[in-house]
PDB file of C-alpha atoms and ligand atoms in Angstrom:
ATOM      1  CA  UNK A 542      60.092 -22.055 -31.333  1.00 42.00           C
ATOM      2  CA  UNK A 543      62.921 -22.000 -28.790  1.00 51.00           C
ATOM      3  CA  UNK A 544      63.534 -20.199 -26.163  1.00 72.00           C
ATOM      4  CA  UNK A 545      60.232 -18.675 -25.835  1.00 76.00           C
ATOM      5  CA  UNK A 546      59.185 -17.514 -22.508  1.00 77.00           C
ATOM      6  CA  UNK A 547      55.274 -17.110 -21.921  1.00 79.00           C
ATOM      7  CA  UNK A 548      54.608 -13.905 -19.779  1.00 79.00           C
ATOM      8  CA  UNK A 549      51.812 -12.793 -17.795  1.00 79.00           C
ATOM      9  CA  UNK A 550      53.504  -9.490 -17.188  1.00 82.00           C
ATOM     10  CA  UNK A 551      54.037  -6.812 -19.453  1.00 87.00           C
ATOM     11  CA  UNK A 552      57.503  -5.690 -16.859  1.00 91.00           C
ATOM     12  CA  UNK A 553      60.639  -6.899 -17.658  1.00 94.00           C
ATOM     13  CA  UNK A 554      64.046  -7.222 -15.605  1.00 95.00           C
ATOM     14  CA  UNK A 555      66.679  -6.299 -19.145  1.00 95.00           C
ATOM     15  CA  UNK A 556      69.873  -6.714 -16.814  1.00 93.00           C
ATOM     16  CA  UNK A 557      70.780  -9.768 -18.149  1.00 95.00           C
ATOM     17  CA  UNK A 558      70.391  -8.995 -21.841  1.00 96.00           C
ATOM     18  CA  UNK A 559      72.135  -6.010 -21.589  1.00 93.00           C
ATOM     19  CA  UNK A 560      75.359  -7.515 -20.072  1.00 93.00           C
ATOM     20  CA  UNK A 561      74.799  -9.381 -23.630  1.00 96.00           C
ATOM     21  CA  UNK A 562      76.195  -8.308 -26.915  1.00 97.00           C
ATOM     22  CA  UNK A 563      74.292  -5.832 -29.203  1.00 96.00           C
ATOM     23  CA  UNK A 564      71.665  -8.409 -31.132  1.00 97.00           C
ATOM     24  CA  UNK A 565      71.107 -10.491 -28.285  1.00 97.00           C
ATOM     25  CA  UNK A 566      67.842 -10.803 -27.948  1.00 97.00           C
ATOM     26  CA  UNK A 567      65.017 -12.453 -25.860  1.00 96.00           C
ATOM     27  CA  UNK A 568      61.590 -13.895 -27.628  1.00 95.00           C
ATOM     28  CA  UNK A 569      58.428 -13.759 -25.192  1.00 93.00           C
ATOM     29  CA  UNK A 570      54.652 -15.072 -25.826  1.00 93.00           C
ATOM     30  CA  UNK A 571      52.851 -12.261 -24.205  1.00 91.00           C
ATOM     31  CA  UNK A 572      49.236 -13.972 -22.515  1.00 89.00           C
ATOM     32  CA  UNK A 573      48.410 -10.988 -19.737  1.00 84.00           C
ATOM     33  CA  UNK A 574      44.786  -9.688 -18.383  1.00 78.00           C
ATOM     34  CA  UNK A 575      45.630  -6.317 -17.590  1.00 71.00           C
ATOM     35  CA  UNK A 576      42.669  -4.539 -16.395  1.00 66.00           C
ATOM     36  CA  UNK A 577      43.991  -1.359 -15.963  1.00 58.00           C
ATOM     37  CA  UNK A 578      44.627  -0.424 -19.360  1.00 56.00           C
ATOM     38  CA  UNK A 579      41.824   1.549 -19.987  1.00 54.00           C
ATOM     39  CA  UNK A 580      39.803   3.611 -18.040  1.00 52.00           C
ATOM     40  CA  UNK A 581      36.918   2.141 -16.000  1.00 54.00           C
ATOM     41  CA  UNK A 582      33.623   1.800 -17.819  1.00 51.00           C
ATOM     42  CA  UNK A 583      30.183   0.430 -16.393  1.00 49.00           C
ATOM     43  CA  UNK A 584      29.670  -2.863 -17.344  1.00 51.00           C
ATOM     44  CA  UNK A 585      27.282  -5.664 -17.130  1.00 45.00           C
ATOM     45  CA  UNK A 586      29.861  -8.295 -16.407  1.00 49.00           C
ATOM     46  CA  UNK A 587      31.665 -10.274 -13.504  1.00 50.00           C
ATOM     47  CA  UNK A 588      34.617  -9.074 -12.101  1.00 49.00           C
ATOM     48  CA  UNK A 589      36.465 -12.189 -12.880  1.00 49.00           C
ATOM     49  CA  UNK A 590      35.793 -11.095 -16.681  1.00 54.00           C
ATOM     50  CA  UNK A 591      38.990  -9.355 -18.112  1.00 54.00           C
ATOM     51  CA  UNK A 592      38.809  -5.651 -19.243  1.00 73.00           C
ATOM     52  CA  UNK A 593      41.759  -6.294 -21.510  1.00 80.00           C
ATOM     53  CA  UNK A 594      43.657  -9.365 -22.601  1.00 85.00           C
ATOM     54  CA  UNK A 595      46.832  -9.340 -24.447  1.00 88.00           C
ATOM     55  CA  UNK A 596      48.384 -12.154 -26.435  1.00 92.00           C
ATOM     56  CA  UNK A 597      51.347 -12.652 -28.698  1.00 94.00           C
ATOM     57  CA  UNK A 598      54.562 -12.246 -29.929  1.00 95.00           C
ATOM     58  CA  UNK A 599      56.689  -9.913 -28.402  1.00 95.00           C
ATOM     59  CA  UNK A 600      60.550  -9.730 -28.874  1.00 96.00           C
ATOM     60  CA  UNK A 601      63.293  -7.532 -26.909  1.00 97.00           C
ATOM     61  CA  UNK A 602      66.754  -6.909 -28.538  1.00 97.00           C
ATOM     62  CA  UNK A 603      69.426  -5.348 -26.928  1.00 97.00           C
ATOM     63  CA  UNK A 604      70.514  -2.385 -29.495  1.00 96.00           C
ATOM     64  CA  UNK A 605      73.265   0.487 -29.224  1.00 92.00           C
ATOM     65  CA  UNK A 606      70.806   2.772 -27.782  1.00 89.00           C
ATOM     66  CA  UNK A 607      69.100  -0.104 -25.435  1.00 93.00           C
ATOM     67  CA  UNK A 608      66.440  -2.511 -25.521  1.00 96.00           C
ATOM     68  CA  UNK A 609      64.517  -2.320 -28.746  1.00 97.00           C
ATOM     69  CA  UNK A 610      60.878  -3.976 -28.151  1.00 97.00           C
ATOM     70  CA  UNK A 611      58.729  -5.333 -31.032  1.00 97.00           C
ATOM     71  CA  UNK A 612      55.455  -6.896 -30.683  1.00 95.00           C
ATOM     72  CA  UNK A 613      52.380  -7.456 -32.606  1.00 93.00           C
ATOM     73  CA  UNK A 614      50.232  -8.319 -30.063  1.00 93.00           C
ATOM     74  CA  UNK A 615      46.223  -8.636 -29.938  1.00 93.00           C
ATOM     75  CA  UNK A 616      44.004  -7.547 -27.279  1.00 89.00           C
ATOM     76  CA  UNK A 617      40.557  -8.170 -26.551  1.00 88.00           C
ATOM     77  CA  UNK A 618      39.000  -5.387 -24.927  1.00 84.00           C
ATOM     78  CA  UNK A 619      35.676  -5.436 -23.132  1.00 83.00           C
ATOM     79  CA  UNK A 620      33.685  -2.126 -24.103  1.00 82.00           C
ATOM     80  CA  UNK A 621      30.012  -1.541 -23.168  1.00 84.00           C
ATOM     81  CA  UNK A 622      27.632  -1.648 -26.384  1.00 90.00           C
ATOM     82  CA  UNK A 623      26.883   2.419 -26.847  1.00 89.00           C
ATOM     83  CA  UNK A 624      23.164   1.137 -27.336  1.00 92.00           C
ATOM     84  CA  UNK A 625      22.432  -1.352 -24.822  1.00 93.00           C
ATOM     85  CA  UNK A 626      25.159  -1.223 -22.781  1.00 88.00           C
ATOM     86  CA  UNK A 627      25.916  -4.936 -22.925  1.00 89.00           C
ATOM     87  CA  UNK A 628      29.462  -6.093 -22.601  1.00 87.00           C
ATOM     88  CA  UNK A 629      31.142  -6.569 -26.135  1.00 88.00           C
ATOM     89  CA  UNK A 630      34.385  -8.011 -27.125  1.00 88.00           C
ATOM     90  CA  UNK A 631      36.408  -5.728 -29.191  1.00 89.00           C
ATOM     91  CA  UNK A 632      39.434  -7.536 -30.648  1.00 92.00           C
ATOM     92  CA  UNK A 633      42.678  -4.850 -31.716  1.00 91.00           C
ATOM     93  CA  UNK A 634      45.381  -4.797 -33.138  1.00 92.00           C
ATOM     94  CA  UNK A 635      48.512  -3.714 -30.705  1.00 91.00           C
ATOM     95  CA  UNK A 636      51.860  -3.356 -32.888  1.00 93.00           C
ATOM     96  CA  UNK A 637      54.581  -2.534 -30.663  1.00 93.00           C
ATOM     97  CA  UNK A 638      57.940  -1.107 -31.898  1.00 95.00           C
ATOM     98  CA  UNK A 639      59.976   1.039 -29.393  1.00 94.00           C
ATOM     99  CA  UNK A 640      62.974   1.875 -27.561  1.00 94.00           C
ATOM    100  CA  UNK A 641      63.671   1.758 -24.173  1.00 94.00           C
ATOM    101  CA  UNK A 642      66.640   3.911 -22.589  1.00 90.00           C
ATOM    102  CA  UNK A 643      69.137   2.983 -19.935  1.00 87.00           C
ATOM    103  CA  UNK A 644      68.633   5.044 -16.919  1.00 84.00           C
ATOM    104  CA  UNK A 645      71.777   3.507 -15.070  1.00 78.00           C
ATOM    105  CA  UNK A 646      75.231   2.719 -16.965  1.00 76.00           C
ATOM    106  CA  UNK A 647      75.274  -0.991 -16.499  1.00 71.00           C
ATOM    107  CA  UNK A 648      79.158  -1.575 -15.868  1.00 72.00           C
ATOM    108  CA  UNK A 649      79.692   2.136 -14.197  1.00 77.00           C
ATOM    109  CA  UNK A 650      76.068   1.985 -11.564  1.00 74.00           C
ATOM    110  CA  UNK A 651      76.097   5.709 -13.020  1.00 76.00           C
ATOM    111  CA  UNK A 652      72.786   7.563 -13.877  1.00 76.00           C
ATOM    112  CA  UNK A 653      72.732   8.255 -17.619  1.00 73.00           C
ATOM    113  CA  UNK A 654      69.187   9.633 -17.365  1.00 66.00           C
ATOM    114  CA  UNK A 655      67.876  10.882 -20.855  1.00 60.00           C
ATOM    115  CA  UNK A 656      67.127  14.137 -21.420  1.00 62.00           C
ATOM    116  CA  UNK A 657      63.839  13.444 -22.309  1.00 61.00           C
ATOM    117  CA  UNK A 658      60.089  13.386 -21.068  1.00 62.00           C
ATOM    118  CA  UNK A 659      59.595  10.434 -22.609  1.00 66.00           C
ATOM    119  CA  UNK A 660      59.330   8.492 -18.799  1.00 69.00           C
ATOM    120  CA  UNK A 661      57.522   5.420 -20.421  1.00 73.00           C
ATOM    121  CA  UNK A 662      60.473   4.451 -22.259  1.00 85.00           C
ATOM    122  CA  UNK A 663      62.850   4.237 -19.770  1.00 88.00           C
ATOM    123  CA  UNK A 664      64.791   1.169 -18.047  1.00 91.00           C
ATOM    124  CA  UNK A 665      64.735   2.226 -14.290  1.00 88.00           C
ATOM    125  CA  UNK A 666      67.666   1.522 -11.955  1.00 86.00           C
ATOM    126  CA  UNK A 667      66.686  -1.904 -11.541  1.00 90.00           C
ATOM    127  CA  UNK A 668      66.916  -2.540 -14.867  1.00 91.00           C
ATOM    128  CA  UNK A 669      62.897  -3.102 -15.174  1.00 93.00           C
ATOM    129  CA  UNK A 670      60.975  -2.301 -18.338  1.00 94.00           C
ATOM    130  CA  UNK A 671      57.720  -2.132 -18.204  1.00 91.00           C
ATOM    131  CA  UNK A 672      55.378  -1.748 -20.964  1.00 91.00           C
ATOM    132  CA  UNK A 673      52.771  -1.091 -19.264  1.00 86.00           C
ATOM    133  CA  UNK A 674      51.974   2.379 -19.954  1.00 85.00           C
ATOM    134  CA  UNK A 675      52.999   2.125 -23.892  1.00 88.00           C
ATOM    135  CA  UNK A 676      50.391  -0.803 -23.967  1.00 86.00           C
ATOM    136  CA  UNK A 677      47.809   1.325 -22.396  1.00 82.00           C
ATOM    137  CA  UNK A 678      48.315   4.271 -24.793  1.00 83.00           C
ATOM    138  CA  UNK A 679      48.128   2.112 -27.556  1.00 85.00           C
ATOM    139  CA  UNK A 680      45.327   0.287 -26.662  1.00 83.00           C
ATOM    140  CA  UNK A 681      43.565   3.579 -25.810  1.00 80.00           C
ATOM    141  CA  UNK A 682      44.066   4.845 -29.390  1.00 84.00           C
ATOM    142  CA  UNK A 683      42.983   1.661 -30.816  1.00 85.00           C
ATOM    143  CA  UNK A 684      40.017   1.639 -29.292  1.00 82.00           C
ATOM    144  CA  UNK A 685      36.845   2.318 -31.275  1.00 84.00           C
ATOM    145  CA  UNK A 686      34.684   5.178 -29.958  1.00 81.00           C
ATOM    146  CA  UNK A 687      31.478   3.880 -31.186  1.00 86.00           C
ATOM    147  CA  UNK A 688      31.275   0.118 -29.860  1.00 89.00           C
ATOM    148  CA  UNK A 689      27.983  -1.948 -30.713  1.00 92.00           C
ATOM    149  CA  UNK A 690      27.128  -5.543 -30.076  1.00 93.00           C
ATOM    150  CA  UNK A 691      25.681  -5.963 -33.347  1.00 93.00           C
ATOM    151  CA  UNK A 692      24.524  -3.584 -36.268  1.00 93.00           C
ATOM    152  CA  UNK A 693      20.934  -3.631 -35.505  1.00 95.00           C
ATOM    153  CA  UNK A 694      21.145  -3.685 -31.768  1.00 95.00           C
ATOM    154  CA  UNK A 695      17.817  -1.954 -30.884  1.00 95.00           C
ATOM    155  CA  UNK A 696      19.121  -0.415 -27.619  1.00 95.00           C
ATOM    156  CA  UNK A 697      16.953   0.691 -24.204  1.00 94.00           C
ATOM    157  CA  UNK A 698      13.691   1.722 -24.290  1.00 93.00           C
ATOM    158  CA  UNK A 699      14.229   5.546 -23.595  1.00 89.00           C
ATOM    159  CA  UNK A 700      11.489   4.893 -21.047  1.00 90.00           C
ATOM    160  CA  UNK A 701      11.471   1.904 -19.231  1.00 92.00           C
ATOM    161  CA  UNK A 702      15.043   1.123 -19.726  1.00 92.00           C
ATOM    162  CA  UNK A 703      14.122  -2.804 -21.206  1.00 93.00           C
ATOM    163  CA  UNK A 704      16.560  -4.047 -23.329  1.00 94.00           C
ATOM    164  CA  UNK A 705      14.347  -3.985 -26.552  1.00 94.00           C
ATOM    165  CA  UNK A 706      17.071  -6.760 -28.081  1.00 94.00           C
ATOM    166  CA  UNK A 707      15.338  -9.217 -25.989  1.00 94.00           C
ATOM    167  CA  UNK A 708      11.812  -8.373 -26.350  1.00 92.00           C
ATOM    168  CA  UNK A 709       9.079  -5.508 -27.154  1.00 91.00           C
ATOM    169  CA  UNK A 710       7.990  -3.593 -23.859  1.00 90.00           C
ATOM    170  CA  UNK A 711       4.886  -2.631 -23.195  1.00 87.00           C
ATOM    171  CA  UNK A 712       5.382   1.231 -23.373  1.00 85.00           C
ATOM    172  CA  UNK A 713       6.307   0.929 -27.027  1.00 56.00           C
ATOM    173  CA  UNK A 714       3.244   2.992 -28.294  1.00 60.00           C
ATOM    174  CA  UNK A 715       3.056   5.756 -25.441  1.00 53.00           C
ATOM    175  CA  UNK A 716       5.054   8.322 -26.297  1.00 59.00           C
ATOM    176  CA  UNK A 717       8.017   9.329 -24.316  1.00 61.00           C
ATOM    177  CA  UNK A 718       7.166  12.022 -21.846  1.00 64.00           C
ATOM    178  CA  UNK A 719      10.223  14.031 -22.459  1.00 69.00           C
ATOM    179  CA  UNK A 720       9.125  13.985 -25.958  1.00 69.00           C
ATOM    180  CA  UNK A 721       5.424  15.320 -24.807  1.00 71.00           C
ATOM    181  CA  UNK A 722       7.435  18.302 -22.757  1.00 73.00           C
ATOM    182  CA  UNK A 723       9.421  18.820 -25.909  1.00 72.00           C
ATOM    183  CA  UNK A 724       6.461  19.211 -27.759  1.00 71.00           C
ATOM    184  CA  UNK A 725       5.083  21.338 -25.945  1.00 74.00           C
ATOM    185  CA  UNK A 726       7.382  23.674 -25.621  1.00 75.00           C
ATOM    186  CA  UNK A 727       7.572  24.054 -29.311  1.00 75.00           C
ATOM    187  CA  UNK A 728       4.142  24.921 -29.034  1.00 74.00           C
ATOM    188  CA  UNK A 729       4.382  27.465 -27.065  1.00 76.00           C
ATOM    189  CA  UNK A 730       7.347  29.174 -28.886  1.00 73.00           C
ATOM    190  CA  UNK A 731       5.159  28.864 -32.393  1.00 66.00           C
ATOM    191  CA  UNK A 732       2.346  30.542 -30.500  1.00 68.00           C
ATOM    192  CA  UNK A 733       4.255  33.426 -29.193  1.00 66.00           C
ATOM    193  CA  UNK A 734       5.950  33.811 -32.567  1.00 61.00           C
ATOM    194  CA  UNK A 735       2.183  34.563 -33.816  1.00 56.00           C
TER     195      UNK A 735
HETATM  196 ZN1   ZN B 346      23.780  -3.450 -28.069  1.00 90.25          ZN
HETATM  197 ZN1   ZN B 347       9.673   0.513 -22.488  1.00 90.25          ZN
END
């Protein structure tokens, strides 16, 4: 494909396209790590590991009411397992379709600041767009609450903490102390119910 740029950053400077005719538009190969997408979860994993990586397709047309941005992008999001807490590679889906508003007339240098609240869609006055924080909410939606590493992950031992995926521990037959108190307790209710 021509005239494909391949971009690490999810901020682009629109100036140029928007000097350019209504249509004109600009065809990027999105390939970014951007850890700060979502929030900060414990993980098991290097720091050179990316929390988030985005790849694909994204296109920018300049339209009557700005830059237009389209994307179907996929990310590959590194979520602890819910049961074991091992890192686990959770690949989305990020379709990308919005507009982004001038907040500076071009020709003019006038502010023609929106009316709006909607601050992640705006061009600043250097012409920047970043799509940073529409990724992030996407991603964030996309994200599956329940994350496992496989279906019959076995999870922690609730008392020594082994990870019972890569062997029995030796505390499997005792019973779990907080379970003993538990009991207990119930015990002592039935009685006084007597
Ligand atoms: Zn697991
Ligand atoms: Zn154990």
């Amino acid at each position: 494909m021509a005239n494909v740029t391949v971009t690490e950053k999810v901020i682009f400077n629109v100036a140029q396209l928007l000097k350019e005719p209504v249509g004109a538009t600009r065809n990027h190969l999105v390939d970014a790590d951007l850890q700060d997408l979502v929030p900060d979860t414990e993980l098991n994993q290097g720091p050179d590991e990316p929390r988030v990586s985005l790849t694909g397709p994204l296109r920018l047309m300049h339209v009557t009411d700005g830059v237009l941005v389209q994307g179907d992008l996929s990310a590959l999001v590194t979520m602890p397992c819910v049961r074991c807490l091992e890192p686990v590679r959770v690949p989305l889906n990020v379709a990308v379709e919005e507009t982004f508003e001038p907040t500076i007339d071009l020709i003019t240098g006038q502010s023609v600041r929106p009316e709006e609240e909607e601050r992640a869609l705006w061009i600043d006055e250097h012409h920047i767009l970043d799509l940073q924080e529409v990724l992030r909410q996407d991603v964030l939606v996309a994200i599956p609450v329940h994350v496992v590493c496989r279906p019959d992950c076995r999870g922690l031992c609730a008392t020594c903490g082994k990870n019972l995926n890569e062997g029995d521990c030796d505390c499997q037959s005792e019973p779990d102390p907080r379970w003993a108190a538990l009991q207990e307790l119930l015990e002592d209710t039935k009685d006084k119910e007597k």
